[in-house]
Amino acid sequence: MLRDKEIRNALVDHLMKRSPKPVRVLEELTIDNGNAIADVVACYREMHCYEIKGQTDNVRRLLSQSEFYSKSFPRLTLVTTENHIKWAAANTPEHWGLMLAKEKRGRVVLSYVRKAGTNSSFCKQKALLMLWKAELTAIANAHPQISLKKSFTRADIATAISIGVTREDALSGIQSAIISRTLNVVHDERDMSSGE
């Protein structure tokens, strides 16, 4: 029985052995103001989100979740098992890549079914909402054309940045902030709320 944990470990190992190697791989990244959690995110030139659905997971949940992921990441891939792959191929957005996880001789083997394509649903403002207020403020301060008011919430700052910078600059700022985070640090939940 292939579960999320076994697939996740195999995926992270697979990503770290590939060339080019990601600058960083993150697990359980909260996105879109807490509306979803990305299973695995690999930081390359652009961030690539991997959503995992094991044998016993409800793959149909992806229908409601995929919008949050598609708005937050330029590249996306679903990693799932044989019992879900046919449904996934027919129902996931075309820009999502698909990887098949199989168990062979006691280990998890991953293979590509469909490569990730260009995601036209990406939204700078939604993507910025995976950052903390301090990270958003630092991005805004790096761009003199963006003026912030003291009363601005995280959502206000994210909106101001999304209006004031290009897609590439927004992605670069998001990725730099994510890569710079200290590992294993628990941040105050209030920093994730829209009012902070």
Coordinates of N, CA and C in Angstrom, one line a residue:
M1 N 0.8 -1.2 0.0 CA 0.0 0.0 0.0 C 0.9 1.2 0.0
L2 N 0.9 2.0 -1.1 CA 1.7 3.2 -1.2 C 1.0 4.4 -0.6
R3 N 1.5 4.9 0.5 CA 1.0 6.1 1.2 C 1.8 7.3 0.9
D4 N 1.2 8.4 1.3 CA 1.8 9.7 1.1 C 3.2 9.8 1.5
K5 N 3.5 9.3 2.7 CA 4.8 9.4 3.3 C 5.9 8.7 2.5
E6 N 5.6 7.5 2.0 CA 6.6 6.7 1.2 C 6.8 7.4 -0.1
I7 N 5.8 7.9 -0.7 CA 5.9 8.6 -2.0 C 6.6 9.9 -1.8
R8 N 6.3 10.7 -0.8 CA 7.0 11.9 -0.5 C 8.5 11.7 -0.3
N9 N 8.9 10.7 0.5 CA 10.3 10.5 0.7 C 11.0 10.1 -0.7
A10 N 10.4 9.3 -1.5 CA 11.0 8.9 -2.8 C 11.0 10.1 -3.7
L11 N 10.0 11.0 -3.7 CA 10.0 12.2 -4.5 C 11.1 13.2 -4.2
V12 N 11.2 13.5 -2.9 CA 12.3 14.4 -2.4 C 13.7 13.8 -2.8
D13 N 13.9 12.5 -2.6 CA 15.1 11.9 -3.0 C 15.4 12.0 -4.5
H14 N 14.3 11.7 -5.3 CA 14.4 11.8 -6.8 C 14.7 13.3 -7.2
L15 N 14.1 14.3 -6.6 CA 14.4 15.7 -7.0 C 15.8 16.1 -6.7
M16 N 16.3 15.6 -5.5 CA 17.6 16.0 -5.1 C 18.7 15.3 -5.9
K17 N 18.4 14.3 -6.6 CA 19.4 13.6 -7.4 C 19.3 14.0 -8.9
R18 N 18.3 14.8 -9.3 CA 18.2 15.2 -10.7 C 19.1 16.4 -11.0
S19 N 19.3 16.6 -12.2 CA 20.1 17.8 -12.7 C 19.2 18.6 -13.6
P20 N 19.0 19.9 -13.4 CA 19.6 20.6 -12.3 C 19.0 20.3 -11.0
K21 N 19.8 20.4 -9.9 CA 19.3 20.1 -8.6 C 18.6 21.4 -8.1
P22 N 17.4 21.2 -7.4 CA 16.7 22.4 -6.9 C 17.6 23.1 -5.8
V23 N 17.4 24.4 -5.7 CA 18.2 25.1 -4.7 C 17.7 24.7 -3.3
R24 N 16.4 24.4 -3.2 CA 15.8 24.0 -2.0 C 14.5 23.2 -2.2
V25 N 14.2 22.3 -1.4 CA 12.9 21.5 -1.5 C 12.2 21.8 -0.1
L26 N 11.0 22.2 -0.2 CA 10.2 22.5 1.0 C 9.0 21.5 1.1
E27 N 8.6 21.2 2.3 CA 7.4 20.3 2.5 C 6.4 21.1 3.3
E28 N 5.1 20.8 3.0 CA 4.0 21.4 3.7 C 4.0 22.9 3.7
L29 N 4.1 23.5 2.6 CA 4.1 25.0 2.4 C 2.7 25.5 2.4
T30 N 2.3 26.4 3.3 CA 1.0 27.0 3.3 C 0.9 28.0 2.2
I31 N -0.2 27.9 1.4 CA -0.4 28.8 0.3 C -1.7 29.5 0.4
D32 N -1.9 30.6 -0.4 CA -3.2 31.3 -0.6 C -3.8 31.6 0.7
N33 N -3.1 32.2 1.6 CA -3.6 32.7 2.9 C -4.1 31.5 3.7
G34 N -3.5 30.4 3.6 CA -3.9 29.2 4.4 C -5.0 28.4 3.8
N35 N -5.4 28.6 2.6 CA -6.5 27.9 1.9 C -6.0 26.5 1.5
A36 N -4.7 26.3 1.3 CA -4.2 25.0 0.9 C -2.8 24.8 1.4
I37 N -2.3 23.6 1.4 CA -0.9 23.3 1.8 C -0.3 22.5 0.7
A38 N 0.8 23.0 0.1 CA 1.5 22.3 -0.9 C 2.4 21.2 -0.3
D39 N 2.2 20.0 -0.8 CA 3.0 18.8 -0.3 C 4.5 19.0 -0.4
V40 N 5.0 19.2 -1.6 CA 6.4 19.4 -1.8 C 6.6 20.5 -2.9
V41 N 7.5 21.4 -2.6 CA 7.8 22.5 -3.5 C 9.3 22.5 -3.8
A42 N 9.7 22.4 -5.0 CA 11.1 22.4 -5.4 C 11.4 23.8 -6.0
C43 N 12.4 24.4 -5.5 CA 12.8 25.8 -6.0 C 13.9 25.7 -7.0
Y44 N 13.5 25.9 -8.3 CA 14.5 26.0 -9.4 C 14.5 27.4 -9.8
R45 N 14.6 27.7 -11.2 CA 14.4 29.0 -11.7 C 13.0 29.5 -11.4
E46 N 12.1 28.6 -11.4 CA 10.7 28.8 -11.0 C 10.3 27.7 -10.1
M47 N 9.4 28.0 -9.1 CA 9.0 27.0 -8.2 C 8.1 26.0 -8.8
H48 N 8.3 24.8 -8.4 CA 7.5 23.6 -9.0 C 6.8 22.9 -7.8
C49 N 5.5 22.9 -7.8 CA 4.7 22.3 -6.7 C 4.3 20.9 -7.1
Y50 N 4.5 20.0 -6.2 CA 4.2 18.6 -6.3 C 3.1 18.2 -5.3
E51 N 1.9 17.8 -5.8 CA 0.8 17.4 -4.9 C 0.9 15.8 -5.0
I52 N 0.8 15.2 -3.8 CA 0.8 13.8 -3.7 C -0.5 13.2 -3.3
K53 N -0.9 12.2 -4.0 CA -2.1 11.4 -3.7 C -1.8 9.9 -3.6
G54 N -1.7 9.4 -2.4 CA -1.4 8.0 -2.3 C -2.6 7.1 -2.6
Q55 N -2.3 5.8 -2.5 CA -3.4 4.8 -2.8 C -4.7 5.0 -2.1
T56 N -4.6 5.3 -0.8 CA -5.8 5.4 0.0 C -6.4 6.9 0.0
D57 N -5.7 7.8 -0.6 CA -6.2 9.2 -0.6 C -7.3 9.4 -1.6
N58 N -8.2 10.4 -1.3 CA -9.3 10.8 -2.2 C -8.8 11.7 -3.3
V59 N -8.5 11.1 -4.4 CA -7.9 11.9 -5.5 C -8.9 13.0 -6.0
R60 N -10.1 12.8 -5.8 CA -11.1 13.7 -6.3 C -11.1 15.1 -5.6
R61 N -10.5 15.1 -4.4 CA -10.3 16.3 -3.7 C -9.5 17.3 -4.5
L62 N -8.7 16.8 -5.4 CA -7.9 17.7 -6.2 C -8.7 18.6 -7.1
L63 N -9.9 18.3 -7.4 CA -10.8 19.1 -8.2 C -11.0 20.5 -7.4
S64 N -11.2 20.4 -6.1 CA -11.4 21.7 -5.4 C -10.0 22.3 -5.0
Q65 N -9.0 21.5 -4.8 CA -7.7 22.0 -4.4 C -6.9 22.7 -5.6
S66 N -7.1 22.1 -6.8 CA -6.2 22.5 -7.9 C -6.2 24.0 -8.2
E67 N -7.3 24.7 -8.0 CA -7.4 26.1 -8.2 C -6.4 26.9 -7.4
F68 N -6.3 26.5 -6.1 CA -5.4 27.2 -5.2 C -3.9 27.0 -5.6
Y69 N -3.6 25.7 -6.0 CA -2.2 25.4 -6.5 C -1.9 26.1 -7.8
S70 N -2.9 26.1 -8.7 CA -2.7 26.7 -10.0 C -2.5 28.2 -10.0
K71 N -3.1 28.8 -9.0 CA -3.0 30.3 -8.9 C -1.6 30.7 -8.2
S72 N -1.1 29.7 -7.5 CA 0.1 30.0 -6.6 C 1.5 29.6 -7.2
F73 N 1.5 28.6 -8.2 CA 2.7 28.1 -8.7 C 2.8 28.1 -10.2
P74 N 3.9 28.5 -10.8 CA 4.1 28.5 -12.3 C 4.1 27.1 -12.9
R75 N 4.6 26.1 -12.1 CA 4.6 24.7 -12.5 C 4.1 23.8 -11.5
L76 N 3.3 22.7 -12.0 CA 2.7 21.8 -11.0 C 2.7 20.4 -11.5
T77 N 2.8 19.5 -10.6 CA 2.8 18.0 -11.0 C 2.0 17.3 -9.9
L78 N 1.2 16.4 -10.3 CA 0.5 15.4 -9.4 C 1.3 14.1 -9.4
V79 N 1.6 13.6 -8.2 CA 2.3 12.4 -8.1 C 1.3 11.4 -7.4
T80 N 1.0 10.3 -8.2 CA -0.1 9.4 -7.6 C 0.2 8.0 -8.0
T81 N -0.7 7.1 -7.6 CA -0.5 5.7 -7.8 C -1.4 5.1 -8.9
E82 N -1.2 3.9 -9.3 CA -1.8 3.2 -10.4 C -3.4 3.3 -10.3
N83 N -3.9 3.2 -9.1 CA -5.3 3.2 -9.0 C -6.0 4.5 -9.2
H84 N -5.2 5.6 -9.3 CA -5.7 7.0 -9.5 C -5.2 7.6 -10.8
I85 N -4.3 6.9 -11.5 CA -3.6 7.6 -12.6 C -4.6 7.9 -13.8
K86 N -5.5 6.9 -14.1 CA -6.4 7.1 -15.2 C -7.4 8.2 -14.9
W87 N -7.9 8.3 -13.7 CA -8.8 9.4 -13.3 C -8.0 10.7 -13.4
A88 N -6.8 10.7 -12.9 CA -6.0 12.0 -12.9 C -5.7 12.5 -14.3
A89 N -5.4 11.5 -15.2 CA -5.1 11.9 -16.6 C -6.3 12.6 -17.3
A90 N -7.5 12.1 -16.9 CA -8.7 12.7 -17.5 C -9.2 13.9 -16.8
N91 N -8.8 14.1 -15.5 CA -9.5 15.2 -14.8 C -8.6 16.3 -14.3
T92 N -7.3 16.2 -14.3 CA -6.4 17.3 -13.9 C -6.2 18.3 -15.0
P93 N -6.0 19.5 -14.6 CA -5.8 20.6 -15.7 C -4.6 20.1 -16.6
E94 N -4.7 20.5 -17.9 CA -3.7 20.1 -18.9 C -2.3 20.6 -18.5
H95 N -2.2 21.7 -17.8 CA -0.8 22.2 -17.5 C -0.2 21.4 -16.4
W96 N -0.9 20.6 -15.7 CA -0.4 19.8 -14.6 C 0.4 18.6 -15.2
G97 N 1.6 18.4 -14.7 CA 2.3 17.2 -15.0 C 1.8 16.0 -14.2
L98 N 2.1 14.8 -14.6 CA 1.6 13.6 -13.9 C 2.8 12.7 -13.7
M99 N 3.0 12.2 -12.5 CA 4.0 11.2 -12.2 C 3.3 10.0 -11.6
L100 N 3.8 8.8 -11.9 CA 3.2 7.6 -11.4 C 4.2 7.0 -10.4
A101 N 3.7 6.7 -9.2 CA 4.5 6.0 -8.2 C 4.1 4.6 -8.1
K102 N 5.1 3.7 -8.2 CA 4.9 2.2 -8.1 C 5.9 1.7 -7.1
E103 N 5.5 0.6 -6.5 CA 6.4 -0.1 -5.6 C 7.0 -1.3 -6.3
K104 N 8.4 -1.3 -6.3 CA 9.1 -2.4 -7.0 C 10.2 -2.8 -6.0
R105 N 10.1 -4.1 -5.7 CA 11.2 -4.7 -4.8 C 11.4 -3.9 -3.6
G106 N 10.3 -3.5 -2.9 CA 10.5 -2.8 -1.6 C 10.8 -1.3 -1.7
R107 N 10.9 -0.8 -2.9 CA 11.2 0.7 -3.0 C 10.2 1.3 -3.9
V108 N 10.1 2.6 -3.8 CA 9.1 3.4 -4.6 C 9.8 3.9 -5.9
V109 N 9.3 3.6 -7.0 CA 9.8 4.0 -8.3 C 8.9 5.0 -8.9
L110 N 9.4 6.2 -9.4 CA 8.6 7.2 -10.0 C 8.9 7.3 -11.5
S111 N 7.8 7.5 -12.2 CA 8.0 7.7 -13.7 C 7.1 8.8 -14.2
Y112 N 7.5 9.5 -15.2 CA 6.7 10.6 -15.8 C 5.7 10.0 -16.7
V113 N 4.4 10.5 -16.5 CA 3.3 10.2 -17.4 C 3.1 11.4 -18.4
R114 N 3.2 12.6 -17.8 CA 3.0 13.8 -18.5 C 3.8 14.9 -17.9
K115 N 4.6 15.6 -18.7 CA 5.4 16.7 -18.2 C 4.5 17.9 -17.9
A116 N 5.0 18.7 -16.9 CA 4.2 19.9 -16.5 C 4.4 20.9 -17.7
G117 N 3.2 21.6 -18.0 CA 3.2 22.6 -19.0 C 3.1 24.0 -18.5
T118 N 2.9 25.0 -19.4 CA 2.8 26.4 -19.0 C 1.5 26.6 -18.3
N119 N 1.5 27.2 -17.1 CA 0.3 27.4 -16.3 C -0.2 28.9 -16.5
S120 N -1.2 29.0 -17.3 CA -1.8 30.3 -17.6 C -2.7 30.8 -16.4
S121 N -3.0 30.0 -15.4 CA -3.8 30.4 -14.3 C -3.0 31.1 -13.2
F122 N -1.7 31.1 -13.3 CA -0.9 31.7 -12.2 C -1.3 33.1 -11.9
C123 N -1.4 33.5 -10.7 CA -1.9 34.8 -10.2 C -0.9 35.4 -9.2
K124 N -0.2 36.5 -9.6 CA 0.8 37.1 -8.7 C 0.3 37.3 -7.3
Q125 N -0.9 38.0 -7.3 CA -1.4 38.4 -6.0 C -1.7 37.2 -5.1
K126 N -2.3 36.1 -5.6 CA -2.5 34.9 -4.9 C -1.2 34.2 -4.4
A127 N -0.3 34.2 -5.4 CA 1.0 33.5 -5.0 C 1.7 34.3 -3.9
L128 N 1.7 35.6 -3.9 CA 2.3 36.4 -2.8 C 1.7 36.1 -1.4
L129 N 0.5 35.5 -1.4 CA -0.1 35.3 -0.1 C 0.4 34.0 0.6
M130 N 1.5 33.4 0.0 CA 2.2 32.3 0.8 C 3.3 32.9 1.6
L131 N 3.5 34.2 1.5 CA 4.6 34.9 2.3 C 4.1 35.5 3.6
W132 N 5.0 35.7 4.5 CA 4.7 36.4 5.7 C 4.7 37.9 5.5
K133 N 4.1 38.7 6.4 CA 4.0 40.1 6.2 C 5.4 40.8 6.1
A134 N 6.4 40.3 6.9 CA 7.7 40.9 6.9 C 8.4 40.6 5.5
E135 N 8.1 39.4 4.9 CA 8.7 39.1 3.6 C 8.1 39.9 2.5
L136 N 6.8 40.1 2.6 CA 6.1 41.0 1.6 C 6.6 42.4 1.7
T137 N 6.7 42.9 2.9 CA 7.2 44.3 3.1 C 8.6 44.5 2.5
A138 N 9.5 43.5 2.7 CA 10.8 43.5 2.2 C 10.8 43.6 0.6
I139 N 9.9 42.8 0.0 CA 9.8 42.8 -1.5 C 9.3 44.2 -1.9
A140 N 8.3 44.7 -1.2 CA 7.8 46.0 -1.6 C 8.8 47.1 -1.4
N141 N 9.6 47.1 -0.4 CA 10.6 48.1 -0.1 C 11.8 48.0 -1.1
A142 N 11.9 46.8 -1.8 CA 13.0 46.7 -2.8 C 12.6 47.3 -4.1
H143 N 11.3 47.7 -4.2 CA 10.8 48.3 -5.5 C 10.2 49.7 -5.1
P144 N 11.0 50.8 -5.5 CA 10.6 52.1 -5.1 C 9.3 52.6 -5.6
Q145 N 8.8 52.0 -6.7 CA 7.5 52.4 -7.3 C 6.3 51.9 -6.5
I146 N 6.6 51.0 -5.5 CA 5.5 50.6 -4.6 C 5.5 51.4 -3.3
S147 N 4.4 52.0 -3.0 CA 4.3 52.8 -1.8 C 3.3 52.0 -0.8
L148 N 3.7 51.8 0.4 CA 2.9 51.2 1.4 C 2.4 52.1 2.4
K149 N 1.2 51.9 3.0 CA 0.7 52.7 4.1 C 0.8 51.8 5.3
K150 N 0.9 52.5 6.5 CA 1.1 51.7 7.7 C -0.1 50.8 8.0
S151 N -1.3 51.2 7.5 CA -2.5 50.5 7.8 C -2.7 49.2 6.9
F152 N -1.7 49.0 6.0 CA -1.8 47.9 5.0 C -1.8 46.6 5.7
T153 N -2.7 45.6 5.4 CA -2.6 44.3 5.8 C -1.7 43.5 4.9
R154 N -1.5 42.2 5.2 CA -0.7 41.3 4.3 C -1.4 41.3 2.9
A155 N -2.7 41.2 2.8 CA -3.4 41.2 1.6 C -3.2 42.5 0.8
D156 N -3.2 43.6 1.5 CA -3.0 44.9 0.8 C -1.6 45.0 0.2
I157 N -0.6 44.5 1.0 CA 0.8 44.6 0.5 C 0.9 43.7 -0.7
A158 N 0.3 42.5 -0.6 CA 0.4 41.5 -1.8 C -0.2 42.1 -3.0
T159 N -1.3 42.8 -2.8 CA -2.0 43.5 -4.0 C -1.1 44.6 -4.6
A160 N -0.6 45.4 -3.7 CA 0.3 46.5 -4.1 C 1.5 46.0 -4.9
I161 N 2.1 44.9 -4.4 CA 3.2 44.3 -5.1 C 2.8 43.7 -6.5
S162 N 1.7 43.0 -6.5 CA 1.2 42.4 -7.7 C 0.9 43.4 -8.8
I163 N 0.5 44.6 -8.4 CA 0.2 45.7 -9.4 C 1.5 46.3 -9.8
G164 N 2.5 46.4 -8.9 CA 3.7 47.2 -9.2 C 4.9 46.5 -9.8
V165 N 4.8 45.1 -9.9 CA 6.0 44.4 -10.4 C 5.5 43.4 -11.5
T166 N 6.5 42.9 -12.3 CA 6.2 41.9 -13.3 C 6.1 40.6 -12.7
R167 N 5.5 39.6 -13.5 CA 5.4 38.2 -13.0 C 6.8 37.7 -12.6
E168 N 7.8 38.0 -13.4 CA 9.1 37.4 -13.1 C 9.7 38.0 -11.8
D169 N 9.5 39.3 -11.6 CA 9.9 39.9 -10.3 C 9.2 39.4 -9.1
A170 N 7.9 39.2 -9.3 CA 7.1 38.6 -8.2 C 7.6 37.2 -7.8
L171 N 7.7 36.4 -8.9 CA 8.2 35.0 -8.6 C 9.6 35.0 -8.0
S172 N 10.5 35.9 -8.5 CA 11.8 36.0 -7.9 C 11.8 36.4 -6.4
G173 N 10.9 37.3 -6.1 CA 10.8 37.8 -4.7 C 10.2 36.7 -3.8
I174 N 9.2 36.0 -4.3 CA 8.6 34.9 -3.5 C 9.6 33.8 -3.3
Q175 N 10.3 33.4 -4.3 CA 11.3 32.3 -4.2 C 12.4 32.7 -3.3
S176 N 12.9 33.9 -3.4 CA 14.0 34.3 -2.6 C 13.6 34.3 -1.1
A177 N 12.4 34.8 -0.8 CA 11.9 34.8 0.6 C 11.8 33.4 1.1
I178 N 11.2 32.5 0.3 CA 11.0 31.1 0.7 C 12.4 30.4 0.9
I179 N 13.3 30.6 0.1 CA 14.6 30.0 0.2 C 15.4 30.5 1.4
S180 N 15.1 31.8 1.8 CA 15.8 32.4 2.9 C 15.3 32.0 4.3
R181 N 14.1 31.4 4.3 CA 13.5 31.0 5.6 C 14.4 30.0 6.3
T182 N 14.5 30.2 7.6 CA 15.3 29.3 8.5 C 14.5 28.0 8.6
L183 N 15.2 26.9 8.5 CA 14.6 25.6 8.6 C 14.1 25.4 10.0
N184 N 13.0 24.6 10.2 CA 12.5 24.2 11.5 C 12.2 25.4 12.5
V185 N 11.9 26.5 11.9 CA 11.4 27.6 12.8 C 9.9 27.7 12.7
V186 N 9.3 27.8 13.9 CA 7.8 27.9 13.9 C 7.5 29.4 14.0
H187 N 6.8 29.9 13.0 CA 6.5 31.4 13.1 C 5.1 31.6 13.7
D188 N 5.0 32.7 14.3 CA 3.7 33.1 14.9 C 2.6 33.1 13.9
E189 N 1.5 32.3 14.2 CA 0.4 32.2 13.3 C -0.2 33.6 13.0
R190 N -0.1 34.5 13.9 CA -0.7 35.8 13.6 C -0.1 36.5 12.4
D191 N 1.2 36.1 12.1 CA 1.9 36.6 10.9 C 1.3 36.1 9.6
M192 N 0.5 35.0 9.7 CA -0.1 34.5 8.4 C -1.5 35.0 8.3
S193 N -2.1 35.7 9.3 CA -3.4 36.1 9.1 C -3.5 37.4 8.3
S194 N -4.6 37.6 7.6 CA -4.7 38.7 6.7 C -4.7 40.0 7.3
G195 N -5.0 40.1 8.6 CA -5.0 41.3 9.4 C -3.7 41.8 9.8
E196 N -2.6 41.0 9.7 CA -1.3 41.3 10.3 C -0.5 42.0 9.2

